[in-house]
C-alpha cells in the first residue's frame, strides 16, 4: 500500500522558514512525480508544487509561492521535501504530500500543519 508521511510543520513568524519532509513507501518512488498540496481553513485544496520523476528536472510552483518555496527529492531515501522561506500568514494551511504530477489523486498523506503568525 502507498504510504506518505509528512513532517516538519509548526508555528513560525512571518518571514520565517520551515522544511517539510515526506517519507514515501509502498511504491517505486523514483518512478513517480510527486506534489505538495495544501488546504487552508475554509478553503479548497490548492496545488503548491510538483516535481518530475527521477532526477526531478521539471518542477511546478503555484504563483503564490514562486520564488519562496523550493521542492526537491532524494530518491535514495524515498523522501520528498519542500523548503518554505519568507513565509506569509496566508501560507497557513495543512500541507499534504501527494503522489503524482497534479496531486489531485487519492494518494495523499495525513498532512502536517503550518501556521504562520506573529
Coordinates of N, CA, C and O in Angstrom, one line a residue:
X1 N 0.8 -1.2 0.0 CA 0.0 0.0 0.0 C 0.9 1.2 0.0 O 1.9 1.3 0.6
X2 N 0.4 2.3 -0.7 CA 1.1 3.6 -0.7 C 1.0 4.2 0.7 O -0.1 4.3 1.3
X3 N 2.1 4.6 1.2 CA 2.2 5.3 2.5 C 3.0 6.6 2.3 O 4.1 6.5 1.7
X4 N 2.4 7.7 2.7 CA 3.1 9.0 2.7 C 3.0 9.7 4.0 O 1.9 9.9 4.5
X5 N 4.1 10.0 4.6 CA 4.1 10.5 6.0 C 4.9 11.8 6.0 O 6.1 11.9 5.8
X6 N 4.1 12.9 6.3 CA 4.7 14.2 6.3 C 5.2 14.6 7.7 O 4.6 14.1 8.7
X7 N 6.1 15.5 7.7 CA 6.6 16.0 9.0 C 7.3 17.4 8.7 O 7.5 17.8 7.5
X8 N 7.6 18.1 9.8 CA 8.3 19.4 9.7 C 7.5 20.6 9.8 O 8.0 21.7 9.8
X9 N 6.2 20.5 9.9 CA 5.3 21.6 10.1 C 5.5 22.3 11.5 O 6.2 21.7 12.3
X10 N 4.9 23.4 11.7 CA 4.9 24.0 13.0 C 4.4 25.5 13.0 O 3.9 25.9 12.0
X11 N 4.7 26.2 14.0 CA 4.3 27.6 14.2 C 5.6 28.4 13.9 O 6.6 28.2 14.5
X12 N 5.4 29.4 13.0 CA 6.6 30.2 12.6 C 6.1 31.7 12.4 O 4.9 31.9 12.0
X13 N 6.9 32.6 12.7 CA 6.6 34.0 12.5 C 6.6 34.4 11.0 O 7.4 33.7 10.2
X14 N 5.9 35.4 10.6 CA 6.0 35.9 9.2 C 7.5 36.2 8.9 O 8.2 36.7 9.7
X15 N 7.9 35.7 7.7 CA 9.3 35.9 7.2 C 10.1 34.7 7.6 O 11.3 34.7 7.1
X16 N 9.6 33.8 8.4 CA 10.4 32.7 8.8 C 10.4 31.6 7.8 O 9.9 31.7 6.7
X17 N 11.1 30.5 8.1 CA 11.3 29.3 7.2 C 10.9 28.0 7.9 O 11.0 27.9 9.2
X18 N 10.6 27.0 7.1 CA 10.3 25.7 7.5 C 10.8 24.7 6.4 O 10.8 25.1 5.2
X19 N 11.1 23.5 6.8 CA 11.4 22.5 5.8 C 10.5 21.3 6.1 O 10.6 20.7 7.1
X20 N 9.6 21.0 5.1 CA 8.7 19.9 5.2 C 9.3 18.7 4.6 O 10.0 18.8 3.6
X21 N 9.1 17.5 5.1 CA 9.6 16.2 4.6 C 8.4 15.3 4.4 O 7.4 15.4 5.1
X22 N 8.5 14.4 3.4 CA 7.5 13.4 3.2 C 8.2 12.0 2.9 O 8.9 11.9 1.9
X23 N 8.0 11.1 3.8 CA 8.6 9.8 3.7 C 7.6 8.9 2.9 O 6.5 8.7 3.4
X24 N 8.1 8.3 1.8 CA 7.2 7.5 0.9 C 7.6 6.1 1.0 O 8.8 5.7 1.1
X25 N 6.6 5.2 0.9 CA 6.8 3.8 0.8 C 5.6 3.1 0.1 O 4.6 3.7 0.0
X26 N 5.9 1.9 -0.3 CA 4.8 1.1 -0.9 C 4.7 1.2 -2.4 O 3.8 0.7 -3.0
X27 N 5.6 2.0 -3.0 CA 5.7 2.1 -4.5 C 7.1 2.5 -4.8 O 7.9 2.9 -4.0
X28 N 7.4 2.5 -6.1 CA 8.7 2.8 -6.6 C 8.8 4.3 -6.7 O 8.5 4.9 -7.8
X29 N 9.3 4.9 -5.7 CA 9.3 6.4 -5.5 C 9.9 7.1 -6.7 O 9.4 8.1 -7.3
X30 N 11.1 6.6 -7.2 CA 11.8 7.2 -8.2 C 11.0 7.3 -9.5 O 11.3 8.2 -10.3
X31 N 10.0 6.5 -9.7 CA 9.3 6.4 -11.0 C 8.1 7.4 -11.1 O 7.5 7.5 -12.1
X32 N 7.8 8.1 -10.0 CA 6.6 8.9 -9.9 C 6.9 10.4 -9.7 O 7.8 10.7 -8.9
X33 N 6.2 11.2 -10.4 CA 6.2 12.6 -10.0 C 5.5 12.7 -8.6 O 4.7 11.9 -8.2
X34 N 5.9 13.8 -7.9 CA 5.3 14.0 -6.6 C 4.9 15.5 -6.4 O 5.5 16.3 -7.1
X35 N 4.0 15.7 -5.5 CA 3.5 17.0 -5.3 C 3.3 17.4 -3.9 O 3.2 16.5 -3.0
X36 N 3.2 18.7 -3.6 CA 2.7 19.2 -2.3 C 1.4 20.0 -2.6 O 1.4 20.8 -3.6
X37 N 0.4 19.7 -1.8 CA -0.8 20.4 -1.9 C -1.1 20.9 -0.5 O -0.6 20.4 0.5
X38 N -2.0 22.0 -0.4 CA -2.3 22.5 0.9 C -3.8 22.9 0.9 O -4.4 23.1 -0.1
X39 N -4.3 22.9 2.2 CA -5.7 23.3 2.4 C -5.7 24.2 3.6 O -5.4 23.9 4.7
X40 N -6.1 25.5 3.3 CA -6.3 26.5 4.3 C -7.7 26.3 5.0 O -8.6 25.8 4.3
X41 N -7.8 26.8 6.2 CA -9.2 26.7 6.8 C -10.3 27.3 6.0 O -10.1 28.4 5.5
X42 N -11.3 26.6 5.7 CA -12.5 27.0 5.0 C -12.2 27.1 3.5 O -13.1 27.6 2.7
X43 N -11.1 26.6 3.0 CA -10.8 26.7 1.5 C -10.6 25.3 0.9 O -10.4 24.3 1.7
X44 N -10.6 25.3 -0.4 CA -10.3 24.0 -1.1 C -8.9 23.7 -1.1 O -8.0 24.4 -0.7
X45 N -8.6 22.5 -1.7 CA -7.3 22.0 -1.9 C -6.5 22.8 -2.9 O -7.1 23.0 -4.0
X46 N -5.3 23.2 -2.7 CA -4.5 24.0 -3.6 C -3.2 23.3 -3.9 O -2.5 23.0 -3.0
X47 N -2.9 23.1 -5.2 CA -1.7 22.6 -5.6 C -0.6 23.6 -5.4 O -0.7 24.7 -5.9
X48 N 0.5 23.2 -4.6 CA 1.5 24.2 -4.3 C 2.7 24.0 -5.2 O 3.3 24.9 -5.8
X49 N 3.2 22.7 -5.3 CA 4.4 22.5 -6.1 C 4.5 21.0 -6.5 O 3.9 20.2 -5.8
X50 N 5.1 20.8 -7.6 CA 5.3 19.4 -8.1 C 6.7 19.2 -8.7 O 7.3 20.2 -9.1
X51 N 7.1 18.0 -8.7 CA 8.5 17.6 -9.2 C 8.4 16.4 -10.0 O 7.6 15.4 -9.7
X52 N 9.1 16.3 -11.1 CA 9.0 15.2 -12.1 C 9.7 14.0 -11.5 O 10.5 14.1 -10.5
X53 N 9.5 12.8 -12.1 CA 10.2 11.6 -11.6 C 11.7 11.6 -11.8 O 12.2 12.6 -12.5
X54 N 12.4 10.6 -11.3 CA 13.8 10.5 -11.5 C 14.6 11.7 -10.9 O 14.5 12.0 -9.8
X55 N 15.3 12.4 -11.8 CA 16.1 13.5 -11.4 C 15.4 14.7 -11.0 O 16.0 15.7 -10.5
X56 N 14.1 14.8 -11.2 CA 13.3 15.9 -10.8 C 13.7 17.2 -11.5 O 13.7 18.3 -11.0
X57 N 14.0 17.0 -12.8 CA 14.4 18.2 -13.6 C 13.3 19.2 -13.9 O 13.6 20.3 -14.3
X58 N 12.1 18.7 -13.8 CA 11.0 19.6 -14.1 C 10.2 19.9 -12.8 O 10.0 18.9 -12.0
X59 N 9.9 21.1 -12.6 CA 9.1 21.5 -11.4 C 8.0 22.4 -11.7 O 8.0 23.1 -12.8
X60 N 7.0 22.5 -10.8 CA 5.9 23.4 -11.0 C 5.8 24.1 -9.6 O 5.9 23.5 -8.6
X61 N 5.5 25.4 -9.7 CA 5.1 26.2 -8.5 C 3.9 27.0 -8.7 O 3.8 27.6 -9.8
X62 N 3.0 27.0 -7.8 CA 1.9 28.0 -7.8 C 2.4 29.4 -7.8 O 3.5 29.7 -7.2
X63 N 1.8 30.3 -8.5 CA 2.2 31.7 -8.5 C 2.4 32.3 -7.1 O 3.3 33.1 -6.8
X64 N 1.5 31.8 -6.2 CA 1.5 32.4 -4.8 C 2.8 32.0 -4.0 O 3.1 32.6 -3.0
X65 N 3.5 31.0 -4.5 CA 4.7 30.6 -3.7 C 6.0 30.6 -4.5 O 7.1 30.4 -4.0
X66 N 5.9 31.0 -5.8 CA 7.1 31.1 -6.7 C 8.1 32.0 -6.1 O 7.8 33.1 -5.7
X67 N 9.3 31.5 -6.1 CA 10.4 32.3 -5.5 C 10.6 32.2 -4.0 O 11.6 32.7 -3.5
X68 N 9.7 31.6 -3.4 CA 9.8 31.5 -1.9 C 9.9 30.0 -1.5 O 10.5 29.7 -0.5
X69 N 9.3 29.1 -2.2 CA 9.3 27.7 -1.9 C 10.1 26.9 -2.9 O 10.2 27.3 -4.0
X70 N 10.8 25.9 -2.4 CA 11.6 25.0 -3.3 C 11.3 23.5 -3.0 O 11.4 23.1 -1.9
X71 N 10.9 22.8 -4.0 CA 10.6 21.4 -3.9 C 11.9 20.6 -4.3 O 12.6 21.0 -5.2
X72 N 12.1 19.5 -3.7 CA 13.2 18.6 -4.0 C 12.9 17.2 -3.6 O 12.0 17.0 -2.9
X73 N 13.7 16.3 -4.1 CA 13.5 14.9 -3.8 C 14.8 14.2 -3.6 O 15.8 14.5 -4.3
X74 N 14.9 13.2 -2.7 CA 16.0 12.3 -2.5 C 15.5 10.9 -2.8 O 14.9 10.2 -1.9
X75 N 15.8 10.4 -4.0 CA 15.3 9.1 -4.3 C 15.9 7.9 -3.5 O 15.3 6.9 -3.3
X76 N 17.2 8.1 -3.1 CA 17.8 7.1 -2.3 C 17.1 6.9 -0.9 O 17.2 5.9 -0.3
X77 N 16.5 8.0 -0.5 CA 15.8 8.0 0.8 C 14.3 7.9 0.7 O 13.6 7.9 1.7
X78 N 13.8 7.9 -0.6 CA 12.4 7.8 -0.8 C 11.7 9.0 -0.1 O 10.7 8.8 0.6
X79 N 12.3 10.2 -0.2 CA 11.8 11.3 0.6 C 11.6 12.5 -0.3 O 12.5 12.8 -1.2
X80 N 10.5 13.2 -0.1 CA 10.2 14.5 -0.8 C 10.3 15.6 0.2 O 10.0 15.4 1.4
X81 N 10.8 16.7 -0.3 CA 11.0 17.9 0.6 C 10.3 19.1 0.0 O 10.0 19.2 -1.2
X82 N 10.0 20.1 0.9 CA 9.5 21.4 0.5 C 10.1 22.4 1.5 O 9.8 22.4 2.6
X83 N 11.0 23.2 0.9 CA 11.6 24.3 1.7 C 10.7 25.5 1.6 O 10.4 26.0 0.5
X84 N 10.2 26.0 2.7 CA 9.4 27.2 2.7 C 10.1 28.4 3.3 O 10.5 28.3 4.5
X85 N 10.4 29.4 2.5 CA 11.0 30.6 3.0 C 10.1 31.8 2.9 O 9.1 31.8 2.2
X86 N 10.5 32.9 3.6 CA 9.7 34.1 3.5 C 8.2 33.9 3.7 O 7.4 34.3 3.0
X87 N 7.9 33.1 4.8 CA 6.5 32.7 5.0 C 5.6 33.9 5.3 O 6.0 34.8 5.9
X88 N 4.4 33.8 4.8 CA 3.4 34.8 5.0 C 2.2 34.2 5.8 O 2.0 32.9 5.7
X89 N 1.4 35.0 6.4 CA 0.2 34.5 7.1 C -0.7 33.7 6.2 O -1.3 32.7 6.6
X90 N -0.8 34.1 4.9 CA -1.6 33.3 4.0 C -1.1 32.0 3.6 O -1.8 31.2 2.9
X91 N 0.1 31.6 4.0 CA 0.6 30.3 3.8 C 0.1 29.3 4.9 O 0.4 28.1 4.8
X92 N -0.6 29.8 5.9 CA -1.1 28.9 6.9 C -2.1 27.9 6.3 O -3.0 28.3 5.7
X93 N -1.8 26.6 6.5 CA -2.6 25.6 5.9 C -2.1 24.2 6.4 O -1.0 24.1 7.0
X94 N -2.9 23.2 6.1 CA -2.4 21.8 6.3 C -1.7 21.5 5.0 O -2.3 21.6 3.9
X95 N -0.5 21.0 5.0 CA 0.3 20.7 3.8 C 0.3 19.1 3.7 O 0.7 18.4 4.6
X96 N 0.0 18.7 2.5 CA 0.0 17.3 2.2 C 0.9 16.9 1.1 O 1.1 17.7 0.1
X97 N 1.6 15.8 1.2 CA 2.4 15.2 0.2 C 1.5 14.3 -0.6 O 0.6 13.6 -0.1
X98 N 1.6 14.4 -2.0 CA 0.7 13.6 -2.8 C 1.5 12.9 -4.0 O 2.5 13.5 -4.5
X99 N 1.1 11.8 -4.3 CA 1.7 11.0 -5.5 C 1.1 11.5 -6.8 O -0.1 11.7 -6.9
X100 N 2.0 11.8 -7.7 CA 1.5 12.3 -9.0 C 1.8 13.7 -9.3 O 2.1 14.5 -8.4
X101 N 1.7 14.1 -10.5 CA 2.1 15.4 -11.0 C 1.1 16.5 -10.6 O 1.5 17.6 -10.3
X102 N -0.2 16.2 -10.5 CA -1.1 17.2 -10.2 C -1.5 17.2 -8.7 O -2.0 18.2 -8.2
X103 N -1.2 16.1 -8.0 CA -1.5 16.0 -6.6 C -3.0 15.8 -6.4 O -3.5 15.9 -5.2
X104 N -3.8 15.6 -7.4 CA -5.2 15.5 -7.3 C -5.8 14.1 -7.0 O -7.0 14.0 -6.8
X105 N -4.9 13.1 -7.0 CA -5.4 11.8 -6.8 C -5.7 11.5 -5.3 O -5.6 12.3 -4.5
X106 N -5.9 10.2 -5.1 CA -6.3 9.8 -3.7 C -5.1 9.5 -2.8 O -5.3 9.4 -1.6
X107 N -3.9 9.4 -3.4 CA -2.8 9.0 -2.6 C -2.1 10.3 -2.0 O -1.3 10.9 -2.6
X108 N -2.6 10.6 -0.8 CA -2.0 11.7 0.0 C -1.7 11.2 1.4 O -2.3 10.3 1.9
X109 N -0.8 11.9 2.0 CA -0.6 11.6 3.4 C -1.6 12.3 4.4 O -2.6 12.8 3.9
X110 N -1.3 12.2 5.7 CA -2.2 12.8 6.7 C -2.0 14.2 6.9 O -2.8 14.9 7.5
X111 N -0.9 14.8 6.4 CA -0.7 16.2 6.4 C 0.2 16.6 7.6 O 0.3 16.0 8.6
X112 N 0.8 17.8 7.5 CA 1.5 18.5 8.5 C 1.0 20.0 8.5 O 1.0 20.6 7.5
X113 N 0.7 20.5 9.7 CA 0.2 21.8 9.9 C 1.3 22.9 9.9 O 2.3 22.8 10.6
X114 N 1.1 23.9 9.0 CA 2.0 25.0 9.0 C 1.1 26.2 9.4 O 0.1 26.5 8.8
X115 N 1.6 26.9 10.5 CA 0.9 28.1 11.0 C 1.9 29.3 11.0 O 2.9 29.2 11.6
X116 N 1.5 30.3 10.3 CA 2.4 31.5 10.2 C 1.6 32.6 10.9 O 0.6 33.1 10.5
X117 N 2.2 33.0 12.1 CA 1.5 34.0 12.9 C 2.6 34.7 13.8 O 3.5 34.1 14.2
X118 N 2.3 36.0 14.1 CA 3.2 36.7 15.0 C 2.6 36.7 16.4 O 3.2 37.2 17.3

